[in-house]
Amino acid sequence: MAVLRITKYGEDILRRKLKPVKYEQLAPLLPKLLADMEETCLAVRGVGLAANQIGLDYRLAVILLPNAEDEKLPPTRYVIINPVILSKRGERIEEEGCLSLPGLWAEVLRATDITVRYTDENGQEQVKRVRGLLAKAFQHEVDHLDGKLFVDLVDPKLKPEVKKIIKKLRPTWD
Ligand code: NI
């Protein structure tokens, strides 16, 4: 296993709409890839990591949902391949961050309750209705796979301020 470098805001691959991937082609790579993605995400206390955040053009992301009862317990891992959000309900403005913009937190609007379809790490198609932090994480990761970042969703009035903060933070990124 290895902790990989996470691509940062401003790098082209984060703006790419990633290619759908055939599970059979991905399967031989998955054990090492998922272990590396999980280790990389945990090393920076992240909740999710998309393939383009480690420089890969696959519609694949990992979500590590913290245990709500006890943070010391291991997170629940969701491997989402070619995910599609089928429906969205409810709205909530909440603070969000991203491993590709370390140090920046901003409020964005997300659906509170979504239905998603994806292929899991065993090649099984899943359709799930999810809420709360998991719903937020799914939306954030699917955006990554479409080349979108959470800062795109910030209230336009706050964007000049966000730009200033990014400019200050950038020299601190690896
Ligand atoms: Ni992110």
PDB file of C-alpha atoms and ligand atoms in Angstrom:
ATOM      1  CA  MET A   1       0.000   0.000   0.000  1.00  0.00           C
ATOM      2  CA  ALA A   2       1.071   3.561  -0.565  1.00  0.00           C
ATOM      3  CA  VAL A   3       0.004   7.087   0.221  1.00  0.00           C
ATOM      4  CA  LEU A   4      -0.298   8.806  -3.145  1.00  0.00           C
ATOM      5  CA  ARG A   5      -0.027  12.476  -4.006  1.00  0.00           C
ATOM      6  CA  ILE A   6      -3.429  14.143  -4.343  1.00  0.00           C
ATOM      7  CA  THR A   7      -3.900  16.425  -7.362  1.00  0.00           C
ATOM      8  CA  LYS A   8      -4.752  20.020  -6.461  1.00  0.00           C
ATOM      9  CA  TYR A   9      -7.070  22.729  -7.698  1.00  0.00           C
ATOM     10  CA  GLY A  10      -5.688  24.130 -10.966  1.00  0.00           C
ATOM     11  CA  GLU A  11      -4.530  20.755 -12.348  1.00  0.00           C
ATOM     12  CA  ASP A  12      -6.228  19.833 -15.626  1.00  0.00           C
ATOM     13  CA  ILE A  13      -7.300  16.308 -14.695  1.00  0.00           C
ATOM     14  CA  LEU A  14      -9.618  17.658 -11.988  1.00  0.00           C
ATOM     15  CA  ARG A  15     -11.576  19.399 -14.741  1.00  0.00           C
ATOM     16  CA  ARG A  16     -11.889  16.316 -16.947  1.00  0.00           C
ATOM     17  CA  LYS A  17     -15.140  14.405 -17.331  1.00  0.00           C
ATOM     18  CA  LEU A  18     -13.771  10.948 -16.590  1.00  0.00           C
ATOM     19  CA  LYS A  19     -14.322   7.927 -18.816  1.00  0.00           C
ATOM     20  CA  PRO A  20     -16.777   5.188 -17.881  1.00  0.00           C
ATOM     21  CA  VAL A  21     -14.831   2.041 -17.116  1.00  0.00           C
ATOM     22  CA  LYS A  22     -15.653  -1.620 -17.727  1.00  0.00           C
ATOM     23  CA  TYR A  23     -15.588  -3.492 -14.438  1.00  0.00           C
ATOM     24  CA  GLU A  24     -13.798  -6.482 -16.016  1.00  0.00           C
ATOM     25  CA  GLN A  25     -10.933  -4.226 -17.154  1.00  0.00           C
ATOM     26  CA  LEU A  26     -10.648  -2.548 -13.784  1.00  0.00           C
ATOM     27  CA  ALA A  27     -10.990  -5.704 -11.669  1.00  0.00           C
ATOM     28  CA  PRO A  28      -7.335  -6.871 -11.812  1.00  0.00           C
ATOM     29  CA  LEU A  29      -6.164  -3.401 -10.702  1.00  0.00           C
ATOM     30  CA  LEU A  30      -8.717  -2.986  -7.946  1.00  0.00           C
ATOM     31  CA  PRO A  31      -7.103  -4.676  -4.920  1.00  0.00           C
ATOM     32  CA  LYS A  32      -3.976  -2.495  -5.011  1.00  0.00           C
ATOM     33  CA  LEU A  33      -5.742   0.603  -6.329  1.00  0.00           C
ATOM     34  CA  LEU A  34      -8.437   0.539  -3.638  1.00  0.00           C
ATOM     35  CA  ALA A  35      -5.926  -0.125  -0.878  1.00  0.00           C
ATOM     36  CA  ASP A  36      -3.845   2.844  -2.061  1.00  0.00           C
ATOM     37  CA  MET A  37      -6.896   5.099  -2.398  1.00  0.00           C
ATOM     38  CA  GLU A  38      -8.103   4.163   1.074  1.00  0.00           C
ATOM     39  CA  GLU A  39      -4.690   4.710   2.640  1.00  0.00           C
ATOM     40  CA  THR A  40      -4.279   8.047   0.825  1.00  0.00           C
ATOM     41  CA  CYS A  41      -7.721   9.226   1.929  1.00  0.00           C
ATOM     42  CA  LEU A  42      -7.241   8.144   5.546  1.00  0.00           C
ATOM     43  CA  ALA A  43      -3.797   9.770   5.739  1.00  0.00           C
ATOM     44  CA  VAL A  44      -5.430  13.175   5.253  1.00  0.00           C
ATOM     45  CA  ARG A  45      -8.631  12.346   7.171  1.00  0.00           C
ATOM     46  CA  GLY A  46     -10.752  12.554   4.033  1.00  0.00           C
ATOM     47  CA  VAL A  47     -14.257  11.216   3.517  1.00  0.00           C
ATOM     48  CA  GLY A  48     -13.863  10.538  -0.190  1.00  0.00           C
ATOM     49  CA  LEU A  49     -11.348  10.338  -3.011  1.00  0.00           C
ATOM     50  CA  ALA A  50     -12.016  10.266  -6.756  1.00  0.00           C
ATOM     51  CA  ALA A  51      -9.715   8.652  -9.336  1.00  0.00           C
ATOM     52  CA  ASN A  52      -8.709  11.993 -10.898  1.00  0.00           C
ATOM     53  CA  GLN A  53      -7.482  13.101  -7.479  1.00  0.00           C
ATOM     54  CA  ILE A  54      -4.705  10.547  -7.894  1.00  0.00           C
ATOM     55  CA  GLY A  55      -4.285  11.306 -11.591  1.00  0.00           C
ATOM     56  CA  LEU A  56      -6.398   8.511 -13.112  1.00  0.00           C
ATOM     57  CA  ASP A  57      -9.078   8.844 -15.770  1.00  0.00           C
ATOM     58  CA  TYR A  58     -11.670   6.306 -14.530  1.00  0.00           C
ATOM     59  CA  ARG A  59     -15.182   6.918 -13.259  1.00  0.00           C
ATOM     60  CA  LEU A  60     -14.269   5.498  -9.870  1.00  0.00           C
ATOM     61  CA  ALA A  61     -14.316   6.950  -6.364  1.00  0.00           C
ATOM     62  CA  VAL A  62     -13.990   5.706  -2.811  1.00  0.00           C
ATOM     63  CA  ILE A  63     -16.076   7.024   0.075  1.00  0.00           C
ATOM     64  CA  LEU A  64     -14.987   6.350   3.662  1.00  0.00           C
ATOM     65  CA  LEU A  65     -17.979   7.179   5.811  1.00  0.00           C
ATOM     66  CA  PRO A  66     -16.954   7.826   9.423  1.00  0.00           C
ATOM     67  CA  ASN A  67     -18.749   5.797  12.068  1.00  0.00           C
ATOM     68  CA  ALA A  68     -21.316   8.211  13.513  1.00  0.00           C
ATOM     69  CA  GLU A  69     -21.314   6.558  16.956  1.00  0.00           C
ATOM     70  CA  ASP A  70     -17.592   6.244  17.452  1.00  0.00           C
ATOM     71  CA  GLU A  71     -14.969   7.960  15.295  1.00  0.00           C
ATOM     72  CA  LYS A  72     -12.353   5.477  16.476  1.00  0.00           C
ATOM     73  CA  LEU A  73     -14.153   2.628  14.735  1.00  0.00           C
ATOM     74  CA  PRO A  74     -13.148   2.065  11.115  1.00  0.00           C
ATOM     75  CA  PRO A  75     -15.162   3.945   8.479  1.00  0.00           C
ATOM     76  CA  THR A  76     -17.535   2.152   6.123  1.00  0.00           C
ATOM     77  CA  ARG A  77     -16.047   1.920   2.642  1.00  0.00           C
ATOM     78  CA  TYR A  78     -18.111   2.472  -0.489  1.00  0.00           C
ATOM     79  CA  VAL A  79     -16.422   1.849  -3.824  1.00  0.00           C
ATOM     80  CA  ILE A  80     -18.442   3.520  -6.538  1.00  0.00           C
ATOM     81  CA  ILE A  81     -17.756   2.691 -10.175  1.00  0.00           C
ATOM     82  CA  ASN A  82     -19.637   4.555 -12.942  1.00  0.00           C
ATOM     83  CA  PRO A  83     -22.052   6.113 -10.416  1.00  0.00           C
ATOM     84  CA  VAL A  84     -25.219   7.883 -11.546  1.00  0.00           C
ATOM     85  CA  ILE A  85     -27.495   9.974  -9.346  1.00  0.00           C
ATOM     86  CA  LEU A  86     -31.007   8.871 -10.290  1.00  0.00           C
ATOM     87  CA  SER A  87     -32.967  11.323  -8.156  1.00  0.00           C
ATOM     88  CA  LYS A  88     -32.495  14.053  -5.564  1.00  0.00           C
ATOM     89  CA  ARG A  89     -34.745  15.337  -2.799  1.00  0.00           C
ATOM     90  CA  GLY A  90     -34.443  18.059  -0.184  1.00  0.00           C
ATOM     91  CA  GLU A  91     -31.889  20.846   0.047  1.00  0.00           C
ATOM     92  CA  ARG A  92     -29.439  21.915   2.682  1.00  0.00           C
ATOM     93  CA  ILE A  93     -26.630  24.451   2.801  1.00  0.00           C
ATOM     94  CA  GLU A  94     -23.628  23.048   4.625  1.00  0.00           C
ATOM     95  CA  GLU A  95     -19.931  23.612   4.916  1.00  0.00           C
ATOM     96  CA  GLU A  96     -17.812  21.414   2.676  1.00  0.00           C
ATOM     97  CA  GLY A  97     -14.145  20.855   1.937  1.00  0.00           C
ATOM     98  CA  CYS A  98     -12.082  18.888  -0.571  1.00  0.00           C
ATOM     99  CA  LEU A  99      -8.715  17.121  -0.477  1.00  0.00           C
ATOM    100  CA  SER A 100      -7.802  18.916  -3.710  1.00  0.00           C
ATOM    101  CA  LEU A 101      -8.332  22.302  -2.010  1.00  0.00           C
ATOM    102  CA  PRO A 102      -6.785  21.691   1.404  1.00  0.00           C
ATOM    103  CA  GLY A 103      -7.537  24.398   3.950  1.00  0.00           C
ATOM    104  CA  LEU A 104     -10.617  25.773   2.204  1.00  0.00           C
ATOM    105  CA  TRP A 105     -14.088  25.337   3.663  1.00  0.00           C
ATOM    106  CA  ALA A 106     -17.170  26.902   2.133  1.00  0.00           C
ATOM    107  CA  GLU A 107     -20.929  26.531   2.265  1.00  0.00           C
ATOM    108  CA  VAL A 108     -22.616  24.809  -0.664  1.00  0.00           C
ATOM    109  CA  LEU A 109     -26.127  23.636  -1.418  1.00  0.00           C
ATOM    110  CA  ARG A 110     -26.672  19.871  -1.691  1.00  0.00           C
ATOM    111  CA  ALA A 111     -29.619  17.519  -1.867  1.00  0.00           C
ATOM    112  CA  THR A 112     -30.236  15.773   1.472  1.00  0.00           C
ATOM    113  CA  ASP A 113     -31.640  12.525   0.122  1.00  0.00           C
ATOM    114  CA  ILE A 114     -30.583  10.888  -3.138  1.00  0.00           C
ATOM    115  CA  THR A 115     -30.940   7.640  -5.037  1.00  0.00           C
ATOM    116  CA  VAL A 116     -27.764   6.414  -6.716  1.00  0.00           C
ATOM    117  CA  ARG A 117     -26.844   3.562  -9.015  1.00  0.00           C
ATOM    118  CA  TYR A 118     -23.267   2.305  -9.270  1.00  0.00           C
ATOM    119  CA  THR A 119     -21.140  -0.796  -9.655  1.00  0.00           C
ATOM    120  CA  ASP A 120     -19.481  -1.884  -6.422  1.00  0.00           C
ATOM    121  CA  GLU A 121     -16.017  -3.363  -5.910  1.00  0.00           C
ATOM    122  CA  ASN A 122     -17.347  -6.883  -6.558  1.00  0.00           C
ATOM    123  CA  GLY A 123     -18.875  -5.919  -9.890  1.00  0.00           C
ATOM    124  CA  GLN A 124     -22.433  -5.920  -8.519  1.00  0.00           C
ATOM    125  CA  GLU A 125     -24.839  -3.203  -9.589  1.00  0.00           C
ATOM    126  CA  GLN A 126     -26.242  -1.346  -6.586  1.00  0.00           C
ATOM    127  CA  VAL A 127     -29.185   1.021  -6.334  1.00  0.00           C
ATOM    128  CA  LYS A 128     -29.286   2.793  -2.977  1.00  0.00           C
ATOM    129  CA  ARG A 129     -31.222   5.597  -1.344  1.00  0.00           C
ATOM    130  CA  VAL A 130     -28.864   7.532   0.924  1.00  0.00           C
ATOM    131  CA  ARG A 131     -29.169  10.529   3.227  1.00  0.00           C
ATOM    132  CA  GLY A 132     -27.065  12.844   5.378  1.00  0.00           C
ATOM    133  CA  LEU A 133     -23.281  12.850   5.119  1.00  0.00           C
ATOM    134  CA  LEU A 134     -23.286   9.860   2.764  1.00  0.00           C
ATOM    135  CA  ALA A 135     -25.624  11.695   0.342  1.00  0.00           C
ATOM    136  CA  LYS A 136     -23.326  14.713   0.497  1.00  0.00           C
ATOM    137  CA  ALA A 137     -20.250  12.546  -0.147  1.00  0.00           C
ATOM    138  CA  PHE A 138     -21.858  10.806  -3.133  1.00  0.00           C
ATOM    139  CA  GLN A 139     -22.748  14.147  -4.727  1.00  0.00           C
ATOM    140  CA  HIS A 140     -19.255  15.528  -4.077  1.00  0.00           C
ATOM    141  CA  GLU A 141     -17.568  12.454  -5.625  1.00  0.00           C
ATOM    142  CA  VAL A 142     -19.883  12.236  -8.647  1.00  0.00           C
ATOM    143  CA  ASP A 143     -19.097  15.923  -9.273  1.00  0.00           C
ATOM    144  CA  HIS A 144     -15.369  15.062  -9.254  1.00  0.00           C
ATOM    145  CA  LEU A 145     -15.959  12.387 -11.909  1.00  0.00           C
ATOM    146  CA  ASP A 146     -17.678  15.066 -14.012  1.00  0.00           C
ATOM    147  CA  GLY A 147     -14.761  17.470 -13.613  1.00  0.00           C
ATOM    148  CA  LYS A 148     -16.578  19.669 -11.108  1.00  0.00           C
ATOM    149  CA  LEU A 149     -15.363  20.931  -7.742  1.00  0.00           C
ATOM    150  CA  PHE A 150     -17.362  22.071  -4.744  1.00  0.00           C
ATOM    151  CA  VAL A 151     -16.113  25.644  -5.135  1.00  0.00           C
ATOM    152  CA  ASP A 152     -18.103  25.816  -8.395  1.00  0.00           C
ATOM    153  CA  LEU A 153     -21.256  25.609  -6.258  1.00  0.00           C
ATOM    154  CA  VAL A 154     -20.365  28.452  -3.903  1.00  0.00           C
ATOM    155  CA  ASP A 155     -22.691  31.472  -3.911  1.00  0.00           C
ATOM    156  CA  PRO A 156     -21.419  33.772  -6.711  1.00  0.00           C
ATOM    157  CA  LYS A 157     -21.258  36.661  -4.223  1.00  0.00           C
ATOM    158  CA  LEU A 158     -18.668  34.739  -2.186  1.00  0.00           C
ATOM    159  CA  LYS A 159     -16.516  33.663  -5.136  1.00  0.00           C
ATOM    160  CA  PRO A 160     -14.105  36.639  -5.049  1.00  0.00           C
ATOM    161  CA  GLU A 161     -13.408  35.859  -1.379  1.00  0.00           C
ATOM    162  CA  VAL A 162     -12.912  32.154  -2.187  1.00  0.00           C
ATOM    163  CA  LYS A 163     -10.454  33.095  -4.955  1.00  0.00           C
ATOM    164  CA  LYS A 164      -8.447  35.188  -2.484  1.00  0.00           C
ATOM    165  CA  ILE A 165      -8.289  32.326   0.006  1.00  0.00           C
ATOM    166  CA  ILE A 166      -7.167  29.882  -2.707  1.00  0.00           C
ATOM    167  CA  LYS A 167      -4.419  32.279  -3.756  1.00  0.00           C
ATOM    168  CA  LYS A 168      -3.157  32.370  -0.163  1.00  0.00           C
ATOM    169  CA  LEU A 169      -3.408  28.612   0.343  1.00  0.00           C
ATOM    170  CA  ARG A 170      -1.829  27.534  -2.941  1.00  0.00           C
ATOM    171  CA  PRO A 171       1.833  27.940  -1.843  1.00  0.00           C
ATOM    172  CA  THR A 172       1.137  25.581   1.093  1.00  0.00           C
ATOM    173  CA  TRP A 173       0.037  22.700  -1.197  1.00  0.00           C
ATOM    174  CA  ASP A 174       2.363  19.921  -2.346  1.00  0.00           C
TER     175      ASP A 174
HETATM  176 NI    NI B   1     -13.208  16.501  -3.204  1.00  0.00          NI
END
